[in-house]
Tab-separated table of C-alpha atoms in Angstrom:
chain	number	residue	atom	x	y	z
A	15	MET	CA	-15.509	-110.177	-18.067
A	16	SER	CA	-16.936	-107.386	-15.929
A	17	LEU	CA	-14.552	-105.016	-14.123
A	18	SER	CA	-15.978	-106.424	-10.959
A	19	GLN	CA	-15.645	-110.183	-11.701
A	20	ALA	CA	-12.077	-109.220	-12.634
A	21	LEU	CA	-11.472	-107.701	-9.400
A	22	LEU	CA	-12.828	-110.465	-7.467
A	23	ASN	CA	-10.464	-112.465	-9.571
A	24	GLN	CA	-7.465	-110.121	-7.754
A	25	ASP	CA	-6.916	-108.502	-11.295
A	26	ARG	CA	-4.545	-105.454	-10.410
A	27	LEU	CA	-5.555	-103.435	-13.499
A	28	ALA	CA	-9.274	-103.614	-12.936
A	29	LEU	CA	-8.889	-102.699	-9.316
A	30	SER	CA	-6.819	-99.525	-10.367
A	31	ARG	CA	-9.617	-98.823	-13.100
A	32	LEU	CA	-12.402	-99.319	-10.583
A	33	LEU	CA	-10.743	-97.204	-8.151
A	34	THR	CA	-10.897	-94.183	-10.917
A	35	HIS	CA	-14.346	-94.964	-11.465
A	36	VAL	CA	-15.588	-94.934	-7.590
A	37	GLU	CA	-13.572	-91.699	-6.908
A	38	ASN	CA	-15.021	-89.928	-9.995
A	39	ASN	CA	-18.577	-90.801	-8.649
A	40	SER	CA	-19.228	-92.637	-12.301
A	41	GLU	CA	-22.197	-94.567	-13.000
A	42	GLU	CA	-20.029	-97.609	-13.581
A	43	GLY	CA	-18.391	-97.013	-10.179
A	44	ARG	CA	-21.815	-97.178	-8.724
A	45	LYS	CA	-23.135	-100.215	-10.127
A	46	ALA	CA	-19.572	-102.053	-9.438
A	47	LEU	CA	-20.004	-101.027	-5.693
A	48	ASP	CA	-23.376	-102.460	-5.616
A	49	GLU	CA	-21.920	-105.794	-6.932
A	50	LEU	CA	-18.993	-105.685	-4.822
A	51	TYR	CA	-20.700	-105.017	-1.559
A	52	PRO	CA	-21.715	-108.945	-0.353
A	53	HIS	CA	-17.574	-109.689	-0.941
A	54	THR	CA	-17.235	-106.963	1.658
A	55	GLY	CA	-16.781	-106.993	5.601
A	56	LYS	CA	-13.536	-109.044	5.983
A	57	ALA	CA	-10.486	-106.632	5.888
A	58	HIS	CA	-9.226	-105.048	9.082
A	59	LEU	CA	-9.314	-100.955	8.423
A	60	ILE	CA	-6.901	-99.071	10.312
A	61	GLY	CA	-6.609	-95.261	10.164
A	62	ILE	CA	-3.054	-93.361	10.538
A	63	THR	CA	-3.593	-89.835	11.566
A	64	GLY	CA	-1.791	-86.976	13.249
A	65	ALA	CA	-0.333	-83.406	12.779
A	66	PRO	CA	1.861	-82.915	9.330
A	67	GLY	CA	5.493	-83.784	9.955
A	68	THR	CA	5.248	-86.556	12.538
A	69	GLY	CA	6.033	-89.044	9.903
A	70	LYS	CA	2.774	-90.884	9.262
A	71	SER	CA	3.816	-91.879	5.541
A	72	THR	CA	7.038	-93.513	6.885
A	73	LEU	CA	5.007	-95.259	9.418
A	74	VAL	CA	2.825	-96.793	6.859
A	75	ASN	CA	5.634	-97.706	4.862
A	76	GLN	CA	6.980	-99.648	7.739
A	77	LEU	CA	3.798	-101.088	8.641
A	78	ALA	CA	2.974	-102.314	5.564
A	79	LEU	CA	6.348	-103.791	4.763
A	80	GLN	CA	5.792	-105.786	8.284
A	81	TYR	CA	2.582	-107.095	7.172
A	82	SER	CA	3.986	-108.025	3.738
A	83	LYS	CA	6.512	-110.183	5.205
A	84	GLU	CA	3.961	-112.094	7.128
A	85	GLY	CA	2.456	-112.992	3.758
A	86	LYS	CA	-0.679	-110.580	4.203
A	87	ARG	CA	-2.073	-108.404	1.398
A	88	VAL	CA	-2.205	-104.732	2.108
A	89	ALA	CA	-3.822	-101.739	0.549
A	90	ILE	CA	-2.749	-98.088	1.423
A	91	LEU	CA	-5.301	-95.264	0.642
A	92	ALA	CA	-3.036	-92.030	1.468
A	93	VAL	CA	-5.698	-89.085	1.242
A	94	ASP	CA	-3.554	-86.089	0.098
A	95	PRO	CA	-4.487	-82.409	0.220
A	96	SER	CA	-6.101	-81.040	-2.885
A	97	SER	CA	-4.763	-77.811	-4.620
A	98	PRO	CA	-7.293	-74.793	-3.836
A	99	PHE	CA	-6.626	-73.920	-7.364
A	100	THR	CA	-6.462	-76.964	-9.808
A	101	GLY	CA	-7.761	-79.432	-7.619
A	102	GLY	CA	-5.122	-81.900	-7.777
A	103	ALA	CA	-3.189	-83.766	-5.274
A	104	VAL	CA	0.520	-83.688	-4.510
A	105	LEU	CA	0.620	-87.215	-4.265
A	106	GLY	CA	3.742	-87.113	-2.154
A	107	ASP	CA	3.039	-90.111	-0.224
A	108	ARG	CA	4.292	-92.261	-2.762
A	109	VAL	CA	7.671	-90.632	-2.804
A	110	ARG	CA	7.965	-91.918	0.740
A	111	MET	CA	7.006	-95.380	-0.001
A	112	ARG	CA	9.588	-96.450	-2.800
A	113	ASP	CA	10.266	-99.721	-0.400
A	114	LEU	CA	7.083	-100.690	-1.400
A	115	ALA	CA	7.401	-100.476	-5.339
A	116	GLY	CA	7.152	-104.151	-6.853
A	117	ASP	CA	5.723	-105.554	-3.962
A	118	PRO	CA	3.046	-107.998	-4.986
A	119	ASN	CA	1.306	-108.062	-1.623
A	120	VAL	CA	1.201	-104.280	-1.400
A	121	PHE	CA	-1.329	-101.979	-3.537
A	122	ILE	CA	-0.747	-98.109	-3.083
A	123	ARG	CA	-3.553	-95.613	-3.963
A	124	SER	CA	-3.463	-91.865	-3.020
A	125	MET	CA	-6.528	-89.355	-4.139
A	126	ALA	CA	-7.261	-85.955	-3.405
A	127	SER	CA	-9.290	-84.844	-0.488
A	128	ARG	CA	-10.905	-82.163	-3.019
A	129	GLY	CA	-11.971	-79.559	0.070
A	130	SER	CA	-13.440	-82.495	2.198
A	131	LEU	CA	-13.121	-81.611	5.816
A	132	GLY	CA	-12.358	-83.993	8.469
A	133	GLY	CA	-8.781	-85.708	6.460
A	134	LEU	CA	-11.044	-87.575	4.541
A	135	ALA	CA	-12.407	-87.498	1.076
A	136	GLN	CA	-15.935	-88.401	0.574
A	137	ALA	CA	-15.062	-91.285	-1.613
A	138	THR	CA	-12.750	-92.971	0.703
A	139	ALA	CA	-15.374	-95.134	2.060
A	140	SER	CA	-16.198	-96.249	-1.141
A	141	MET	CA	-12.757	-96.636	-1.909
A	142	VAL	CA	-12.108	-98.873	1.296
A	143	GLN	CA	-15.142	-101.334	0.002
A	144	VAL	CA	-13.345	-101.781	-3.392
A	145	PHE	CA	-10.316	-102.781	-1.639
A	146	ASP	CA	-12.172	-104.976	1.072
A	147	ALA	CA	-13.881	-106.952	-1.863
A	148	ALA	CA	-10.646	-107.520	-3.591
A	149	GLY	CA	-9.508	-109.324	-0.938
A	150	PHE	CA	-6.908	-107.366	0.942
A	151	ASP	CA	-6.127	-108.499	4.616
A	152	LEU	CA	-5.383	-104.882	5.681
A	153	ILE	CA	-6.179	-101.636	4.617
A	154	LEU	CA	-3.862	-98.645	6.003
A	155	ILE	CA	-6.279	-95.199	5.506
A	156	GLU	CA	-3.600	-92.299	6.021
A	157	THR	CA	-5.278	-88.977	6.440
A	158	VAL	CA	-4.213	-85.498	5.358
A	159	GLY	CA	-3.117	-84.419	8.565
A	160	ALA	CA	-5.247	-81.587	9.091
A	161	GLY	CA	-4.837	-81.663	12.854
A	162	GLN	CA	-7.715	-81.747	15.440
A	163	ALA	CA	-10.756	-81.809	13.174
A	164	GLU	CA	-9.721	-84.991	11.849
A	165	VAL	CA	-11.930	-87.081	13.440
A	166	ASP	CA	-13.887	-88.843	10.450
A	167	ILE	CA	-11.307	-91.341	10.761
A	168	ALA	CA	-12.641	-93.102	14.131
A	169	ARG	CA	-15.911	-93.347	12.046
A	170	LEU	CA	-14.382	-95.451	9.751
A	171	ALA	CA	-11.490	-97.633	10.828
A	172	HIS	CA	-11.559	-100.558	13.330
A	173	THR	CA	-7.928	-99.371	14.621
A	174	THR	CA	-7.098	-95.927	14.923
A	175	LEU	CA	-3.554	-94.921	15.349
A	176	VAL	CA	-2.562	-91.161	16.390
A	177	VAL	CA	1.063	-89.911	15.315
A	178	GLU	CA	2.823	-87.537	17.575
A	179	ALA	CA	6.619	-86.422	17.620
A	180	PRO	CA	8.557	-84.543	19.981
A	181	GLY	CA	9.706	-81.274	18.845
A	182	LEU	CA	6.785	-79.765	16.950
A	183	GLY	CA	5.423	-77.610	19.342
A	184	ASP	CA	4.391	-77.670	23.244
A	185	ASP	CA	3.116	-80.525	25.094
A	186	ILE	CA	-0.442	-78.992	25.482
A	187	GLN	CA	-0.965	-78.922	21.459
A	188	ALA	CA	-0.779	-82.782	21.478
A	189	ILE	CA	-3.570	-83.597	24.164
A	190	LYS	CA	-5.712	-80.752	23.018
A	191	ALA	CA	-9.686	-82.043	22.589
A	192	GLY	CA	-10.393	-83.804	19.345
A	193	ILE	CA	-7.557	-85.816	17.938
A	194	LEU	CA	-6.621	-87.829	21.159
A	195	GLU	CA	-9.785	-89.066	21.951
A	196	ILE	CA	-10.086	-91.047	18.851
A	197	ALA	CA	-6.736	-92.901	19.423
A	198	ASP	CA	-6.777	-96.444	19.762
A	199	ILE	CA	-3.102	-96.600	20.004
A	200	LEU	CA	-0.946	-93.728	20.247
A	201	VAL	CA	2.335	-93.390	18.594
A	202	VAL	CA	5.376	-91.294	19.376
A	203	ASN	CA	7.464	-91.305	16.376
A	204	LYS	CA	10.800	-89.918	15.758
A	205	ALA	CA	11.447	-90.995	19.574
A	206	ASP	CA	15.418	-90.524	18.821
A	207	ARG	CA	14.515	-87.182	19.140
A	208	PRO	CA	15.299	-85.003	22.305
A	209	GLY	CA	12.355	-84.537	24.113
A	210	VAL	CA	10.434	-87.801	23.474
A	211	GLU	CA	10.285	-88.451	27.477
A	212	ASN	CA	8.204	-84.939	27.887
A	213	SER	CA	5.658	-86.091	24.827
A	214	GLU	CA	5.218	-89.436	26.016
A	215	ARG	CA	4.592	-88.139	29.795
A	216	ALA	CA	2.170	-85.688	28.741
A	217	LEU	CA	-0.293	-88.089	26.282
A	218	ARG	CA	0.018	-90.608	29.368
A	219	GLY	CA	-1.065	-87.663	31.628
A	220	MET	CA	-4.223	-87.051	29.495
A	221	LEU	CA	-5.035	-90.888	29.148
A	222	ASP	CA	-4.539	-91.265	32.931
A	223	MET	CA	-7.461	-88.625	33.166
A	224	ALA	CA	-9.702	-90.108	30.878
A	225	HIS	CA	-8.806	-93.820	31.800
A	226	PRO	CA	-7.475	-93.530	35.651
A	227	THR	CA	-5.335	-96.404	36.542
A	228	GLN	CA	-4.880	-94.932	40.178
A	229	ARG	CA	-5.980	-92.342	42.271
A	230	VAL	CA	-3.318	-89.717	43.857
A	231	PHE	CA	-4.191	-88.099	47.025
A	232	HIS	CA	-2.035	-86.612	50.097
A	233	HIS	CA	-2.478	-87.972	53.527
A	234	HIS	CA	-0.756	-85.597	56.184
A	235	GLY	CA	1.517	-84.272	53.553
A	236	GLN	CA	2.176	-87.522	52.050
A	237	ARG	CA	1.649	-88.648	48.595
A	238	MET	CA	-0.516	-91.687	48.310
A	239	VAL	CA	-1.175	-93.599	45.380
A	240	VAL	CA	-3.758	-96.246	45.138
A	241	PRO	CA	-4.719	-98.150	42.109
A	242	ALA	CA	-8.461	-97.334	40.648
A	243	GLN	CA	-10.780	-99.736	40.663
A	244	THR	CA	-10.592	-102.197	37.518
A	245	PRO	CA	-13.456	-102.612	34.979
A	246	LYS	CA	-15.832	-105.268	35.348
A	247	ALA	CA	-15.082	-108.683	33.604
A	248	ASP	CA	-18.446	-108.223	31.741
A	249	ASP	CA	-17.663	-104.453	30.866
A	250	PRO	CA	-14.611	-104.543	28.392
A	251	LEU	CA	-12.588	-101.390	28.590
A	252	TRP	CA	-9.755	-100.683	25.881
A	253	ILE	CA	-7.333	-98.299	27.356
A	254	PRO	CA	-5.299	-96.631	24.829
A	255	VAL	CA	-1.283	-97.908	24.718
A	256	ILE	CA	1.507	-95.755	23.918
A	257	LYS	CA	4.139	-96.806	21.574
A	258	ARG	CA	7.862	-95.384	20.551
A	259	THR	CA	9.069	-95.725	16.916
A	260	VAL	CA	11.654	-94.416	14.854
A	261	ALA	CA	9.904	-95.125	11.440
A	262	LYS	CA	12.791	-94.309	9.373
A	263	ASP	CA	15.085	-96.937	11.087
A	264	GLY	CA	12.354	-99.283	11.801
A	265	VAL	CA	12.423	-99.347	15.294
A	266	GLY	CA	9.471	-100.417	17.178
A	267	ILE	CA	7.549	-101.443	14.292
A	268	THR	CA	7.334	-105.008	15.519
A	269	ASP	CA	6.043	-103.711	19.152
A	270	LEU	CA	3.283	-101.406	17.372
A	271	VAL	CA	2.166	-104.257	15.242
A	272	GLU	CA	1.677	-106.440	18.372
A	273	ALA	CA	-0.271	-103.629	19.737
A	274	ILE	CA	-2.656	-103.760	16.980
A	275	GLU	CA	-3.108	-107.322	16.702
A	276	ASP	CA	-3.999	-106.871	20.584
A	277	HIS	CA	-6.657	-104.216	19.323
A	278	ILE	CA	-7.753	-106.664	16.905
A	279	THR	CA	-8.314	-109.060	19.400
A	280	PHE	CA	-10.069	-107.132	21.813
A	281	LEU	CA	-12.668	-106.119	19.263
A	282	ARG	CA	-13.485	-109.345	18.221
A	283	GLU	CA	-13.856	-110.911	21.525
A	284	GLY	CA	-15.552	-108.059	23.176
A	285	GLY	CA	-18.046	-107.881	20.676
A	286	GLU	CA	-16.777	-104.267	19.801
A	287	TRP	CA	-16.431	-105.243	15.947
A	288	ALA	CA	-19.519	-105.702	15.254
A	289	ALA	CA	-20.412	-101.968	16.792
A	290	ARG	CA	-17.636	-100.393	14.826
A	291	GLU	CA	-18.858	-102.153	11.629
A	292	ARG	CA	-22.188	-100.685	12.274
A	293	THR	CA	-21.041	-96.994	13.010
A	294	GLN	CA	-19.059	-97.215	9.700
A	295	LEU	CA	-21.954	-98.480	7.451
A	296	GLN	CA	-24.264	-96.188	9.173
A	297	THR	CA	-22.253	-93.270	8.755
A	298	THR	CA	-21.601	-94.161	4.726
A	299	PHE	CA	-25.340	-94.771	4.517
A	300	GLU	CA	-26.218	-91.360	6.164
A	301	THR	CA	-23.745	-89.535	4.092
A	302	LEU	CA	-24.887	-90.778	0.969
A	303	LEU	CA	-28.562	-90.017	1.905
A	304	ARG	CA	-27.703	-86.311	3.228
A	305	ASP	CA	-25.704	-85.744	-0.412
A	306	ASN	CA	-28.705	-87.845	-2.627
A	307	LEU	CA	-31.432	-85.546	-1.062
A	308	PHE	CA	-29.689	-82.422	-1.445
A	309	ALA	CA	-28.931	-82.892	-4.780
A	310	ARG	CA	-32.695	-83.837	-5.651
A	311	PHE	CA	-33.682	-81.204	-3.898
A	312	LEU	CA	-31.423	-78.531	-6.052
A	313	ASP	CA	-32.897	-80.440	-9.517
A	314	GLU	CA	-36.263	-80.087	-8.472
A	315	LEU	CA	-35.956	-76.242	-7.809
A	316	SER	CA	-35.887	-73.619	-10.324
A	317	PRO	CA	-32.829	-71.793	-10.828
A	318	GLU	CA	-34.848	-68.551	-10.715
A	319	ILE	CA	-36.058	-68.988	-7.294
A	320	TYR	CA	-32.460	-70.166	-6.242
A	321	GLU	CA	-31.221	-66.940	-7.419
A	322	GLU	CA	-33.750	-64.870	-6.100
A	323	THR	CA	-33.213	-66.601	-2.308
A	324	LEU	CA	-29.509	-66.279	-2.620
A	325	SER	CA	-30.095	-62.238	-3.951
A	326	ASN	CA	-32.389	-61.768	-0.874
A	327	ILE	CA	-29.952	-63.434	1.646
A	328	MET	CA	-26.972	-61.389	-0.092
A	329	LEU	CA	-29.099	-57.966	0.346
A	330	ARG	CA	-29.843	-58.885	4.063
A	331	LYS	CA	-33.501	-58.785	3.377
A	332	GLN	CA	-33.660	-62.801	4.797
A	333	SER	CA	-31.517	-64.766	6.912
A	334	PRO	CA	-29.868	-68.075	5.608
A	335	TRP	CA	-31.686	-69.795	8.076
A	336	SER	CA	-35.447	-68.635	7.171
A	337	ALA	CA	-34.423	-68.943	3.718
A	338	ALA	CA	-33.668	-72.351	3.897
A	339	GLU	CA	-36.670	-72.920	5.992
A	340	ALA	CA	-38.803	-71.089	3.421
A	341	LEU	CA	-37.583	-73.181	0.895
A	342	LEU	CA	-38.257	-76.732	2.367
A	343	ASP	CA	-41.984	-75.318	3.420
A	344	ARG	CA	-42.312	-74.586	-0.621
A	345	ARG	CA	-41.199	-77.942	-1.148
A	346	ARG	CA	-43.751	-79.282	1.221
A	347	ALA	CA	-46.129	-77.766	0.091
C-alpha cells in the first residue's frame, strides 16, 4: 500500500512520513501531493499569529482541547524559527502542548521556518494540504511570531486570529499597520494582567477607524454620537471582534470558539469561503511557479556567466537591476 493510500486510511505513521517528505521537498512528497490533491478542500484553516510572548502556543493548546472534546479531529502545524547556524528548530511549542499528548483526535507537527520571511515556511501550504487530505476537520497554523511582517498567514487561513497581550509595550505597537489588518478575530490573551482595558481600548479604537460603527461630532460644544450607516444586506462585511482570554487557565476559550464558528458561518453564507480558497490556491500556484522558473533559469545558466555577472556587480561595474535584465535578455535571445 502506498503512503498516500495509507494516509487516506488515517494511518498516523504514514501521515508523519509524508509530512517529512513534503517538508524536504522530495520526489515522493511531490508525487503524494498530486495524488492527495483531489481529497483536499474540506478542512477549516485557522491561523494564529502575533508577537512573541503573547501566549499563542498556550492558546492553540486550549483551542485544540476544546475542539477535541467536541469530537473534531484537529491538526496543529507550529512553525518554529530556525537556527541561523544549524538550520534546526527549537520545537518549543511541543513543550507547551503537553495536555494534548496521547489525544487520538489531535496531531501536532512542528517545522522550521528555514529562513522564510513572513512567519511561514515555504512548505507550510503543502503540509496543510496533507493534513486536509488526511481528514482533519480543523488545521491550526501557529506562526513564528515575527511581528508586523507576518501577514502571509492571511493568504493561507480561512480565519486569522491575531493575539495581543497587555504589558508587552505601548498601545501603539499593537496597532501598527501590517498585522492588525489581517485579523478576523483579535484575541487579548493574558487578560488577567494589568492594563488589559487599555490594550482593548486601543484595539477597539483602531477597529472603529477602519470599520466605523458610529460617528462622533461636536455641536455647540456638546459631544454627539450618531450610529454610522450600516452595510447593505447584499454587501456583507465582517467586522473583527475582540475576545479576552486567559489561555493558561482556559478562561474565555468557549467564547473564542463561538466567535470562530460565527466567522465560519459568515464565510459560507456570504460566499467569502470560495474567495479565500481561490486566494490560497492562487498564492500557492504563483509561489511554485516563481520558484520553479527561477530554479530552471539557474540550471540553464552557465556557472561562468553567473560568476562573471556577480563579479561585475561586486566591482560596481553593473547594477543588480541591469544585470538581471541582461541575463533575461540573453535567455530570450
